[in-house]
Structure formats: structure tokens, C-alpha cells
């Protein structure tokens, strides 16, 4: 997973950063609010990517707090540095490192992550490793997708393309990836095994806008064709296949499209709270 983010996921996120930030804004803001940040706290943002969550944290914490963003993808961190400096947050530290090998002592008050903890090959081990960055009594606030079937936006493009191009098989339940923690009971069990206490899973339900910001439906379709396995599969397909897929996606998105917003779908996630003993 680390290699994926360095070689494919990170560069692609940089390319589509504006649209992806708008797509995740609702649940991202809800998770930041849920963190109940206090001025002067020290915070580690794991999986900070291009810096959207880190900027949100910095805006709330102020310059007197220590804030560190950590990610495995250097290309994402380079973009995050640009954005943080432009937002007046030059004091924020950025570290390129695997979350399991973070290298920090027990020095933070809060471990925050916006969709950054679902990619551990050994999840209980990974969740235990990241707990070590916290002082005794320090807390975790993170979000992760729940119930893949209720997040229909995620598989829409793959369903439209399944008889046109060869796509990877669907991930096994609980496999590292976006829906690794969709099962709340399993997530609770993993956090318990990793030594976390006072675990609370708060359900967030809202909307997600794919390809947000465009005035034309075509822009949303273009965005979707650039994402994930579908983009890689289309690189080897002929122009006729892409056009058929464009037509299918246009038909699927049209009932959900809002100009200037994108194709809007229901979305659901967990907002997770836990504490280091």
C-alpha cells in the first residue's frame, strides 16, 4: 500500500486535489469538529496527503500549537508544503514516513487522521504502533468509510465499466483499502486488540459530490475517468470503449448532478474516538 501511494495514489491525488478536497469536505469538516481541538495541543495528522486536513487543523489550533503532518508520498507532501505556506502555516512540520515506523516518542496530545488508517496490512499491529505517538491519556480522532453498499458512489464507475475493461476483483471484506473498517464490530475489536480504550464509533451520514465544482456534467465524468483502477484500465483500451463508458456515466450521473457542485450521492462513514491509556 505504501508503494501504491508513492507511485500512483499520491501523484494522482495531486493532479485531482481540488476536486477530491471538495468531495471529502463534508465528512472532513465533521471529523475536525469532532476532534474538539484546544489551542496549545500537539497534534499528529497521519496520512495528511496534500494537506487539506492539516490546514484545517492549523486553522483551528493556531501557531502556538505543534502540528505535524505525516505521509508516505513525497509528492503529496510537496503539494501540502506549498498549500500550508500559502495559508500562513509555515510553522507546520511535514514528515515523509510510514505511519508504523513514525519515529516519534509519546509526545502528542491528539492523533488525527482523515481516511488515513485503513491501509495497514496488519491492522491491529498498525493501530497499536500509531498509538505509541500519544502521551498517556492522549486521544485519537479519525474517520473511515462504513458500509460499502451504502456508499454507492464508490463503485459506480466500476459497475458501468465491468463488461468493457478488465478491472481488479473486488477486495475481500476487511482487506487494506477504503472499506477496511466498514464493519464497526470488527473495528471496535481491532482497536481493543491494539490497546485503545474509551472507543466510540459515531456514525456520520451526509452527501458526497463527485467531481465537484464544475458547471458541466462532462467535467464530473472526466474526473471519474481519471480515478483509480478505471483510469489504469482505460489507458490500454481503445477510444470506442472510453466513449461507451462516458455515455454510461453521463446517464448514471445526470439525475444526481448539481451545477457547481458535482454528482451528489449519499455517503456514510465512522467518526472514531479513542484514548491511549
PDB file of C-alpha atoms in Angstrom:
ATOM      1  CA  UNK A   1       0.000   0.000   0.000  1.00  0.00           C
ATOM      2  CA  UNK A   2       2.875   2.376   0.741  1.00  0.00           C
ATOM      3  CA  UNK A   3       4.287   1.813  -2.746  1.00  0.00           C
ATOM      4  CA  UNK A   4       0.852   2.421  -4.269  1.00  0.00           C
ATOM      5  CA  UNK A   5       0.591   5.826  -2.566  1.00  0.00           C
ATOM      6  CA  UNK A   6       4.127   6.795  -3.553  1.00  0.00           C
ATOM      7  CA  UNK A   7       3.880   5.725  -7.198  1.00  0.00           C
ATOM      8  CA  UNK A   8       0.204   6.030  -8.166  1.00  0.00           C
ATOM      9  CA  UNK A   9      -2.204   7.221  -5.491  1.00  0.00           C
ATOM     10  CA  UNK A  10      -0.170  10.232  -4.364  1.00  0.00           C
ATOM     11  CA  UNK A  11       0.605  11.632  -7.843  1.00  0.00           C
ATOM     12  CA  UNK A  12      -2.995  11.114  -8.940  1.00  0.00           C
ATOM     13  CA  UNK A  13      -4.294  12.851  -5.794  1.00  0.00           C
ATOM     14  CA  UNK A  14      -2.047  15.836  -6.509  1.00  0.00           C
ATOM     15  CA  UNK A  15      -3.471  16.013 -10.032  1.00  0.00           C
ATOM     16  CA  UNK A  16      -7.074  15.922  -8.817  1.00  0.00           C
ATOM     17  CA  UNK A  17      -6.581  17.633  -5.462  1.00  0.00           C
ATOM     18  CA  UNK A  18      -9.185  20.397  -5.796  1.00  0.00           C
ATOM     19  CA  UNK A  19     -11.985  18.017  -6.803  1.00  0.00           C
ATOM     20  CA  UNK A  20     -11.060  15.459  -4.141  1.00  0.00           C
ATOM     21  CA  UNK A  21     -10.923  18.095  -1.402  1.00  0.00           C
ATOM     22  CA  UNK A  22     -14.420  19.258  -2.323  1.00  0.00           C
ATOM     23  CA  UNK A  23     -15.597  15.647  -2.439  1.00  0.00           C
ATOM     24  CA  UNK A  24     -14.434  14.951   1.126  1.00  0.00           C
ATOM     25  CA  UNK A  25     -15.199  18.371   2.603  1.00  0.00           C
ATOM     26  CA  UNK A  26     -18.387  17.368   4.451  1.00  0.00           C
ATOM     27  CA  UNK A  27     -17.044  14.403   6.375  1.00  0.00           C
ATOM     28  CA  UNK A  28     -13.644  16.076   6.737  1.00  0.00           C
ATOM     29  CA  UNK A  29     -15.126  19.116   8.471  1.00  0.00           C
ATOM     30  CA  UNK A  30     -17.296  16.907  10.678  1.00  0.00           C
ATOM     31  CA  UNK A  31     -14.226  14.949  11.776  1.00  0.00           C
ATOM     32  CA  UNK A  32     -12.285  18.132  12.524  1.00  0.00           C
ATOM     33  CA  UNK A  33     -15.192  19.420  14.595  1.00  0.00           C
ATOM     34  CA  UNK A  34     -15.402  16.092  16.439  1.00  0.00           C
ATOM     35  CA  UNK A  35     -11.736  16.345  17.458  1.00  0.00           C
ATOM     36  CA  UNK A  36     -12.628  19.162  19.910  1.00  0.00           C
ATOM     37  CA  UNK A  37      -9.249  20.811  19.372  1.00  0.00           C
ATOM     38  CA  UNK A  38      -7.759  23.076  22.002  1.00  0.00           C
ATOM     39  CA  UNK A  39      -5.133  25.765  21.477  1.00  0.00           C
ATOM     40  CA  UNK A  40      -1.706  24.662  22.579  1.00  0.00           C
ATOM     41  CA  UNK A  41      -2.235  20.969  21.875  1.00  0.00           C
ATOM     42  CA  UNK A  42       0.331  18.970  19.940  1.00  0.00           C
ATOM     43  CA  UNK A  43      -1.223  17.051  17.023  1.00  0.00           C
ATOM     44  CA  UNK A  44      -0.014  14.443  14.538  1.00  0.00           C
ATOM     45  CA  UNK A  45      -2.003  14.201  11.279  1.00  0.00           C
ATOM     46  CA  UNK A  46      -1.411  10.738   9.776  1.00  0.00           C
ATOM     47  CA  UNK A  47      -1.984  10.287   6.057  1.00  0.00           C
ATOM     48  CA  UNK A  48      -2.107  14.045   5.572  1.00  0.00           C
ATOM     49  CA  UNK A  49      -1.708  13.800   1.785  1.00  0.00           C
ATOM     50  CA  UNK A  50      -1.905  17.161   0.033  1.00  0.00           C
ATOM     51  CA  UNK A  51      -2.654  18.942   3.291  1.00  0.00           C
ATOM     52  CA  UNK A  52      -6.400  19.634   3.379  1.00  0.00           C
ATOM     53  CA  UNK A  53      -6.856  18.127   6.848  1.00  0.00           C
ATOM     54  CA  UNK A  54      -3.580  19.651   8.071  1.00  0.00           C
ATOM     55  CA  UNK A  55      -4.690  23.131   7.001  1.00  0.00           C
ATOM     56  CA  UNK A  56      -7.999  22.587   8.798  1.00  0.00           C
ATOM     57  CA  UNK A  57      -6.140  21.563  11.941  1.00  0.00           C
ATOM     58  CA  UNK A  58      -3.752  24.534  11.707  1.00  0.00           C
ATOM     59  CA  UNK A  59      -6.639  26.975  11.261  1.00  0.00           C
ATOM     60  CA  UNK A  60      -8.236  25.707  14.455  1.00  0.00           C
ATOM     61  CA  UNK A  61      -5.108  25.252  16.580  1.00  0.00           C
ATOM     62  CA  UNK A  62      -3.228  28.463  15.864  1.00  0.00           C
ATOM     63  CA  UNK A  63       0.535  28.971  15.549  1.00  0.00           C
ATOM     64  CA  UNK A  64       1.287  28.306  19.224  1.00  0.00           C
ATOM     65  CA  UNK A  65       0.472  24.603  18.814  1.00  0.00           C
ATOM     66  CA  UNK A  66       2.790  21.934  17.444  1.00  0.00           C
ATOM     67  CA  UNK A  67       1.314  20.288  14.351  1.00  0.00           C
ATOM     68  CA  UNK A  68       2.994  17.574  12.273  1.00  0.00           C
ATOM     69  CA  UNK A  69       1.668  16.070   9.046  1.00  0.00           C
ATOM     70  CA  UNK A  70       2.898  12.584   8.138  1.00  0.00           C
ATOM     71  CA  UNK A  71       2.544  10.745   4.840  1.00  0.00           C
ATOM     72  CA  UNK A  72       4.404   8.110   2.789  1.00  0.00           C
ATOM     73  CA  UNK A  73       4.101  10.021  -0.513  1.00  0.00           C
ATOM     74  CA  UNK A  74       6.685  12.738  -1.019  1.00  0.00           C
ATOM     75  CA  UNK A  75       4.842  14.196  -3.995  1.00  0.00           C
ATOM     76  CA  UNK A  76       1.768  14.750  -1.804  1.00  0.00           C
ATOM     77  CA  UNK A  77       3.833  16.361   0.938  1.00  0.00           C
ATOM     78  CA  UNK A  78       5.422  18.743  -1.561  1.00  0.00           C
ATOM     79  CA  UNK A  79       1.958  19.962  -2.514  1.00  0.00           C
ATOM     80  CA  UNK A  80       0.957  20.144   1.160  1.00  0.00           C
ATOM     81  CA  UNK A  81       4.005  22.333   1.878  1.00  0.00           C
ATOM     82  CA  UNK A  82       3.001  24.761  -0.868  1.00  0.00           C
ATOM     83  CA  UNK A  83      -0.554  24.987   0.425  1.00  0.00           C
ATOM     84  CA  UNK A  84       0.400  25.351   4.086  1.00  0.00           C
ATOM     85  CA  UNK A  85       2.870  28.131   3.320  1.00  0.00           C
ATOM     86  CA  UNK A  86       0.288  29.930   1.178  1.00  0.00           C
ATOM     87  CA  UNK A  87      -2.232  29.669   4.040  1.00  0.00           C
ATOM     88  CA  UNK A  88       0.206  31.219   6.529  1.00  0.00           C
ATOM     89  CA  UNK A  89       1.084  27.974   8.296  1.00  0.00           C
ATOM     90  CA  UNK A  90       4.816  27.756   7.652  1.00  0.00           C
ATOM     91  CA  UNK A  91       5.308  26.529  11.247  1.00  0.00           C
ATOM     92  CA  UNK A  92       3.671  23.169  10.474  1.00  0.00           C
ATOM     93  CA  UNK A  93       6.128  20.266  10.178  1.00  0.00           C
ATOM     94  CA  UNK A  94       5.802  17.645   7.421  1.00  0.00           C
ATOM     95  CA  UNK A  95       7.416  14.212   7.629  1.00  0.00           C
ATOM     96  CA  UNK A  96       7.699  11.577   4.881  1.00  0.00           C
ATOM     97  CA  UNK A  97       7.441   8.255   6.688  1.00  0.00           C
ATOM     98  CA  UNK A  98       5.342   5.117   7.096  1.00  0.00           C
ATOM     99  CA  UNK A  99       2.885   5.527   9.965  1.00  0.00           C
ATOM    100  CA  UNK A 100       4.011   2.232  11.538  1.00  0.00           C
ATOM    101  CA  UNK A 101       7.612   3.457  11.658  1.00  0.00           C
ATOM    102  CA  UNK A 102       6.785   7.014  12.672  1.00  0.00           C
ATOM    103  CA  UNK A 103       9.883   7.549  14.837  1.00  0.00           C
ATOM    104  CA  UNK A 104       8.100   9.716  17.410  1.00  0.00           C
ATOM    105  CA  UNK A 105       8.181   9.294  21.177  1.00  0.00           C
ATOM    106  CA  UNK A 106       4.982   9.548  23.216  1.00  0.00           C
ATOM    107  CA  UNK A 107       4.776  13.285  22.590  1.00  0.00           C
ATOM    108  CA  UNK A 108       1.379  14.194  21.073  1.00  0.00           C
ATOM    109  CA  UNK A 109      -1.968  15.039  22.647  1.00  0.00           C
ATOM    110  CA  UNK A 110      -4.016  14.063  19.597  1.00  0.00           C
ATOM    111  CA  UNK A 111      -3.610  11.638  16.734  1.00  0.00           C
ATOM    112  CA  UNK A 112      -5.817  12.785  13.861  1.00  0.00           C
ATOM    113  CA  UNK A 113      -6.396  11.074  10.540  1.00  0.00           C
ATOM    114  CA  UNK A 114      -8.837  11.741   7.709  1.00  0.00           C
ATOM    115  CA  UNK A 115      -9.179   8.348   5.980  1.00  0.00           C
ATOM    116  CA  UNK A 116      -5.528   7.528   6.674  1.00  0.00           C
ATOM    117  CA  UNK A 117      -5.607   4.433   8.896  1.00  0.00           C
ATOM    118  CA  UNK A 118      -7.382   1.899   6.661  1.00  0.00           C
ATOM    119  CA  UNK A 119      -4.344   0.696   4.735  1.00  0.00           C
ATOM    120  CA  UNK A 120      -2.407  -1.380   7.269  1.00  0.00           C
ATOM    121  CA  UNK A 121      -1.644  -4.934   6.103  1.00  0.00           C
ATOM    122  CA  UNK A 122      -1.866  -5.959   9.782  1.00  0.00           C
ATOM    123  CA  UNK A 123      -4.449  -3.538  11.166  1.00  0.00           C
ATOM    124  CA  UNK A 124      -4.238  -4.359  14.892  1.00  0.00           C
ATOM    125  CA  UNK A 125      -0.450  -4.090  14.730  1.00  0.00           C
ATOM    126  CA  UNK A 126      -0.635  -0.801  12.831  1.00  0.00           C
ATOM    127  CA  UNK A 127      -3.221   0.680  15.185  1.00  0.00           C
ATOM    128  CA  UNK A 128      -1.016  -0.303  18.132  1.00  0.00           C
ATOM    129  CA  UNK A 129       2.060   1.254  16.521  1.00  0.00           C
ATOM    130  CA  UNK A 130       0.429   4.629  15.931  1.00  0.00           C
ATOM    131  CA  UNK A 131      -0.923   4.697  19.497  1.00  0.00           C
ATOM    132  CA  UNK A 132       2.663   4.997  20.693  1.00  0.00           C
ATOM    133  CA  UNK A 133       2.885   8.611  19.466  1.00  0.00           C
ATOM    134  CA  UNK A 134       0.435   9.720  22.170  1.00  0.00           C
ATOM    135  CA  UNK A 135       1.086  10.812  25.693  1.00  0.00           C
ATOM    136  CA  UNK A 136      -0.761   8.814  28.378  1.00  0.00           C
ATOM    137  CA  UNK A 137      -4.394   9.861  28.112  1.00  0.00           C
ATOM    138  CA  UNK A 138      -3.924  11.227  24.600  1.00  0.00           C
ATOM    139  CA  UNK A 139      -6.741  10.714  22.159  1.00  0.00           C
ATOM    140  CA  UNK A 140      -7.491   9.563  18.622  1.00  0.00           C
ATOM    141  CA  UNK A 141      -9.969  11.108  16.191  1.00  0.00           C
ATOM    142  CA  UNK A 142     -10.238   9.565  12.745  1.00  0.00           C
ATOM    143  CA  UNK A 143     -12.807   8.797  10.068  1.00  0.00           C
ATOM    144  CA  UNK A 144     -13.216   5.766   7.824  1.00  0.00           C
ATOM    145  CA  UNK A 145     -15.862   4.654   5.373  1.00  0.00           C
ATOM    146  CA  UNK A 146     -18.597   2.381   6.654  1.00  0.00           C
ATOM    147  CA  UNK A 147     -20.964   0.031   4.766  1.00  0.00           C
ATOM    148  CA  UNK A 148     -19.715  -0.109   1.195  1.00  0.00           C
ATOM    149  CA  UNK A 149     -23.237  -0.908  -0.065  1.00  0.00           C
ATOM    150  CA  UNK A 150     -24.474   2.414   1.380  1.00  0.00           C
ATOM    151  CA  UNK A 151     -21.662   4.319  -0.372  1.00  0.00           C
ATOM    152  CA  UNK A 152     -22.927   3.628  -3.880  1.00  0.00           C
ATOM    153  CA  UNK A 153     -20.802   6.441  -5.336  1.00  0.00           C
ATOM    154  CA  UNK A 154     -17.638   4.394  -4.787  1.00  0.00           C
ATOM    155  CA  UNK A 155     -18.388   1.541  -7.202  1.00  0.00           C
ATOM    156  CA  UNK A 156     -20.483   3.426  -9.727  1.00  0.00           C
ATOM    157  CA  UNK A 157     -17.799   3.794 -12.381  1.00  0.00           C
ATOM    158  CA  UNK A 158     -16.594   0.206 -11.929  1.00  0.00           C
ATOM    159  CA  UNK A 159     -20.133  -1.119 -12.392  1.00  0.00           C
ATOM    160  CA  UNK A 160     -20.504   0.918 -15.559  1.00  0.00           C
ATOM    161  CA  UNK A 161     -17.238  -0.485 -16.924  1.00  0.00           C
ATOM    162  CA  UNK A 162     -17.324  -4.099 -15.774  1.00  0.00           C
ATOM    163  CA  UNK A 163     -18.174  -5.568 -19.216  1.00  0.00           C
ATOM    164  CA  UNK A 164     -15.934  -3.131 -21.118  1.00  0.00           C
ATOM    165  CA  UNK A 165     -12.495  -3.375 -19.497  1.00  0.00           C
ATOM    166  CA  UNK A 166     -10.706  -5.757 -17.165  1.00  0.00           C
ATOM    167  CA  UNK A 167     -10.746  -4.449 -13.601  1.00  0.00           C
ATOM    168  CA  UNK A 168      -9.209  -5.911 -10.437  1.00  0.00           C
ATOM    169  CA  UNK A 169     -11.582  -8.156  -8.471  1.00  0.00           C
ATOM    170  CA  UNK A 170     -13.387  -6.519  -5.539  1.00  0.00           C
ATOM    171  CA  UNK A 171     -11.377  -6.505  -2.340  1.00  0.00           C
ATOM    172  CA  UNK A 172     -12.142  -9.123   0.288  1.00  0.00           C
ATOM    173  CA  UNK A 173     -14.047  -7.827   3.335  1.00  0.00           C
ATOM    174  CA  UNK A 174     -11.593  -6.231   5.749  1.00  0.00           C
ATOM    175  CA  UNK A 175      -8.728  -6.070   3.225  1.00  0.00           C
ATOM    176  CA  UNK A 176      -6.491  -2.971   3.366  1.00  0.00           C
ATOM    177  CA  UNK A 177      -8.183  -0.167   1.453  1.00  0.00           C
ATOM    178  CA  UNK A 178     -11.022   2.349   1.662  1.00  0.00           C
ATOM    179  CA  UNK A 179     -13.509  -0.056   3.281  1.00  0.00           C
ATOM    180  CA  UNK A 180     -11.150  -1.964   5.573  1.00  0.00           C
ATOM    181  CA  UNK A 181     -13.056  -0.718   8.639  1.00  0.00           C
ATOM    182  CA  UNK A 182     -16.617  -0.695   7.325  1.00  0.00           C
ATOM    183  CA  UNK A 183     -17.630  -3.355   9.883  1.00  0.00           C
ATOM    184  CA  UNK A 184     -17.995  -1.430  13.126  1.00  0.00           C
ATOM    185  CA  UNK A 185     -17.813  -4.511  15.348  1.00  0.00           C
ATOM    186  CA  UNK A 186     -14.555  -5.576  13.701  1.00  0.00           C
ATOM    187  CA  UNK A 187     -13.132  -2.063  14.038  1.00  0.00           C
ATOM    188  CA  UNK A 188     -14.026  -1.996  17.731  1.00  0.00           C
ATOM    189  CA  UNK A 189     -12.313  -5.351  18.190  1.00  0.00           C
ATOM    190  CA  UNK A 190      -9.166  -4.224  16.349  1.00  0.00           C
ATOM    191  CA  UNK A 191      -8.899  -1.068  18.449  1.00  0.00           C
ATOM    192  CA  UNK A 192      -9.329  -3.115  21.618  1.00  0.00           C
ATOM    193  CA  UNK A 193      -6.583  -5.511  20.489  1.00  0.00           C
ATOM    194  CA  UNK A 194      -4.331  -2.520  19.747  1.00  0.00           C
ATOM    195  CA  UNK A 195      -4.678  -1.260  23.323  1.00  0.00           C
ATOM    196  CA  UNK A 196      -7.025   1.687  22.790  1.00  0.00           C
ATOM    197  CA  UNK A 197      -9.647   2.480  25.421  1.00  0.00           C
ATOM    198  CA  UNK A 198     -12.878   4.521  25.571  1.00  0.00           C
ATOM    199  CA  UNK A 199     -13.610   3.659  21.950  1.00  0.00           C
ATOM    200  CA  UNK A 200     -16.656   5.378  20.458  1.00  0.00           C
ATOM    201  CA  UNK A 201     -17.837   4.901  16.870  1.00  0.00           C
ATOM    202  CA  UNK A 202     -20.008   7.818  15.801  1.00  0.00           C
ATOM    203  CA  UNK A 203     -21.950   7.375  12.581  1.00  0.00           C
ATOM    204  CA  UNK A 204     -21.777  10.228  10.071  1.00  0.00           C
ATOM    205  CA  UNK A 205     -24.324  10.382   7.244  1.00  0.00           C
ATOM    206  CA  UNK A 206     -24.182  13.091   4.629  1.00  0.00           C
ATOM    207  CA  UNK A 207     -23.573  13.818   0.976  1.00  0.00           C
ATOM    208  CA  UNK A 208     -20.557  13.430  -1.260  1.00  0.00           C
ATOM    209  CA  UNK A 209     -20.128  15.362  -4.502  1.00  0.00           C
ATOM    210  CA  UNK A 210     -18.066  13.565  -7.148  1.00  0.00           C
ATOM    211  CA  UNK A 211     -16.150  15.844  -9.478  1.00  0.00           C
ATOM    212  CA  UNK A 212     -17.325  18.861  -7.524  1.00  0.00           C
ATOM    213  CA  UNK A 213     -17.068  22.431  -8.727  1.00  0.00           C
ATOM    214  CA  UNK A 214     -17.818  22.023 -12.408  1.00  0.00           C
ATOM    215  CA  UNK A 215     -20.719  23.679 -14.169  1.00  0.00           C
ATOM    216  CA  UNK A 216     -20.935  20.888 -16.732  1.00  0.00           C
ATOM    217  CA  UNK A 217     -21.746  17.230 -16.246  1.00  0.00           C
ATOM    218  CA  UNK A 218     -18.909  16.387 -18.636  1.00  0.00           C
ATOM    219  CA  UNK A 219     -16.394  17.676 -16.077  1.00  0.00           C
ATOM    220  CA  UNK A 220     -17.690  15.215 -13.485  1.00  0.00           C
ATOM    221  CA  UNK A 221     -17.428  12.362 -15.977  1.00  0.00           C
ATOM    222  CA  UNK A 222     -13.860  13.439 -16.861  1.00  0.00           C
ATOM    223  CA  UNK A 223     -12.925  13.415 -13.170  1.00  0.00           C
ATOM    224  CA  UNK A 224     -14.331   9.925 -12.664  1.00  0.00           C
ATOM    225  CA  UNK A 225     -12.417   8.522 -15.626  1.00  0.00           C
ATOM    226  CA  UNK A 226      -9.134   9.695 -14.065  1.00  0.00           C
ATOM    227  CA  UNK A 227      -9.616   7.855 -10.771  1.00  0.00           C
ATOM    228  CA  UNK A 228      -8.289   4.514  -9.536  1.00  0.00           C
ATOM    229  CA  UNK A 229      -8.286   1.203 -11.415  1.00  0.00           C
ATOM    230  CA  UNK A 230     -10.609   2.568 -14.072  1.00  0.00           C
ATOM    231  CA  UNK A 231      -8.019   5.098 -15.212  1.00  0.00           C
ATOM    232  CA  UNK A 232      -5.369   2.399 -15.491  1.00  0.00           C
ATOM    233  CA  UNK A 233      -7.696   0.069 -17.408  1.00  0.00           C
ATOM    234  CA  UNK A 234      -8.688   2.783 -19.875  1.00  0.00           C
ATOM    235  CA  UNK A 235      -5.051   3.528 -20.649  1.00  0.00           C
ATOM    236  CA  UNK A 236      -4.969   0.239 -22.581  1.00  0.00           C
ATOM    237  CA  UNK A 237      -8.463   0.474 -24.097  1.00  0.00           C
ATOM    238  CA  UNK A 238      -9.388   1.875 -27.480  1.00  0.00           C
ATOM    239  CA  UNK A 239     -11.266   5.151 -27.957  1.00  0.00           C
ATOM    240  CA  UNK A 240     -14.553   3.377 -28.643  1.00  0.00           C
ATOM    241  CA  UNK A 241     -14.564   1.780 -25.185  1.00  0.00           C
ATOM    242  CA  UNK A 242     -13.957   5.108 -23.494  1.00  0.00           C
ATOM    243  CA  UNK A 243     -16.805   6.745 -25.387  1.00  0.00           C
ATOM    244  CA  UNK A 244     -19.247   3.987 -24.417  1.00  0.00           C
ATOM    245  CA  UNK A 245     -18.195   4.403 -20.795  1.00  0.00           C
ATOM    246  CA  UNK A 246     -18.576   8.182 -20.992  1.00  0.00           C
ATOM    247  CA  UNK A 247     -22.132   7.721 -22.241  1.00  0.00           C
ATOM    248  CA  UNK A 248     -22.952   5.289 -19.434  1.00  0.00           C
ATOM    249  CA  UNK A 249     -21.518   7.536 -16.738  1.00  0.00           C
ATOM    250  CA  UNK A 250     -23.305  10.567 -18.137  1.00  0.00           C
ATOM    251  CA  UNK A 251     -26.606   8.682 -17.921  1.00  0.00           C
ATOM    252  CA  UNK A 252     -25.846   7.457 -14.386  1.00  0.00           C
ATOM    253  CA  UNK A 253     -24.730  10.860 -13.083  1.00  0.00           C
ATOM    254  CA  UNK A 254     -27.350  13.053 -14.712  1.00  0.00           C
ATOM    255  CA  UNK A 255     -30.128  12.549 -12.089  1.00  0.00           C
ATOM    256  CA  UNK A 256     -27.636  13.421  -9.343  1.00  0.00           C
ATOM    257  CA  UNK A 257     -25.836  16.350 -10.956  1.00  0.00           C
ATOM    258  CA  UNK A 258     -25.929  19.838  -9.441  1.00  0.00           C
ATOM    259  CA  UNK A 259     -24.123  22.557 -11.446  1.00  0.00           C
ATOM    260  CA  UNK A 260     -21.189  23.937  -9.492  1.00  0.00           C
ATOM    261  CA  UNK A 261     -21.402  21.061  -7.016  1.00  0.00           C
ATOM    262  CA  UNK A 262     -20.986  17.784  -8.918  1.00  0.00           C
ATOM    263  CA  UNK A 263     -22.846  14.483  -8.897  1.00  0.00           C
ATOM    264  CA  UNK A 264     -24.191  14.249  -5.362  1.00  0.00           C
ATOM    265  CA  UNK A 265     -24.713  10.917  -3.613  1.00  0.00           C
ATOM    266  CA  UNK A 266     -25.474   9.781  -0.051  1.00  0.00           C
ATOM    267  CA  UNK A 267     -22.357   8.833   1.893  1.00  0.00           C
ATOM    268  CA  UNK A 268     -21.724   7.313   5.295  1.00  0.00           C
ATOM    269  CA  UNK A 269     -18.653   6.888   7.485  1.00  0.00           C
ATOM    270  CA  UNK A 270     -17.494   6.246  11.016  1.00  0.00           C
ATOM    271  CA  UNK A 271     -16.018   9.061  13.066  1.00  0.00           C
ATOM    272  CA  UNK A 272     -13.901   7.233  15.606  1.00  0.00           C
ATOM    273  CA  UNK A 273     -12.860   8.427  19.063  1.00  0.00           C
ATOM    274  CA  UNK A 274     -10.453   6.502  21.295  1.00  0.00           C
ATOM    275  CA  UNK A 275      -7.934   7.134  24.050  1.00  0.00           C
ATOM    276  CA  UNK A 276      -4.429   5.972  24.891  1.00  0.00           C
ATOM    277  CA  UNK A 277      -4.495   4.517  28.429  1.00  0.00           C
TER     278      UNK A 277
END
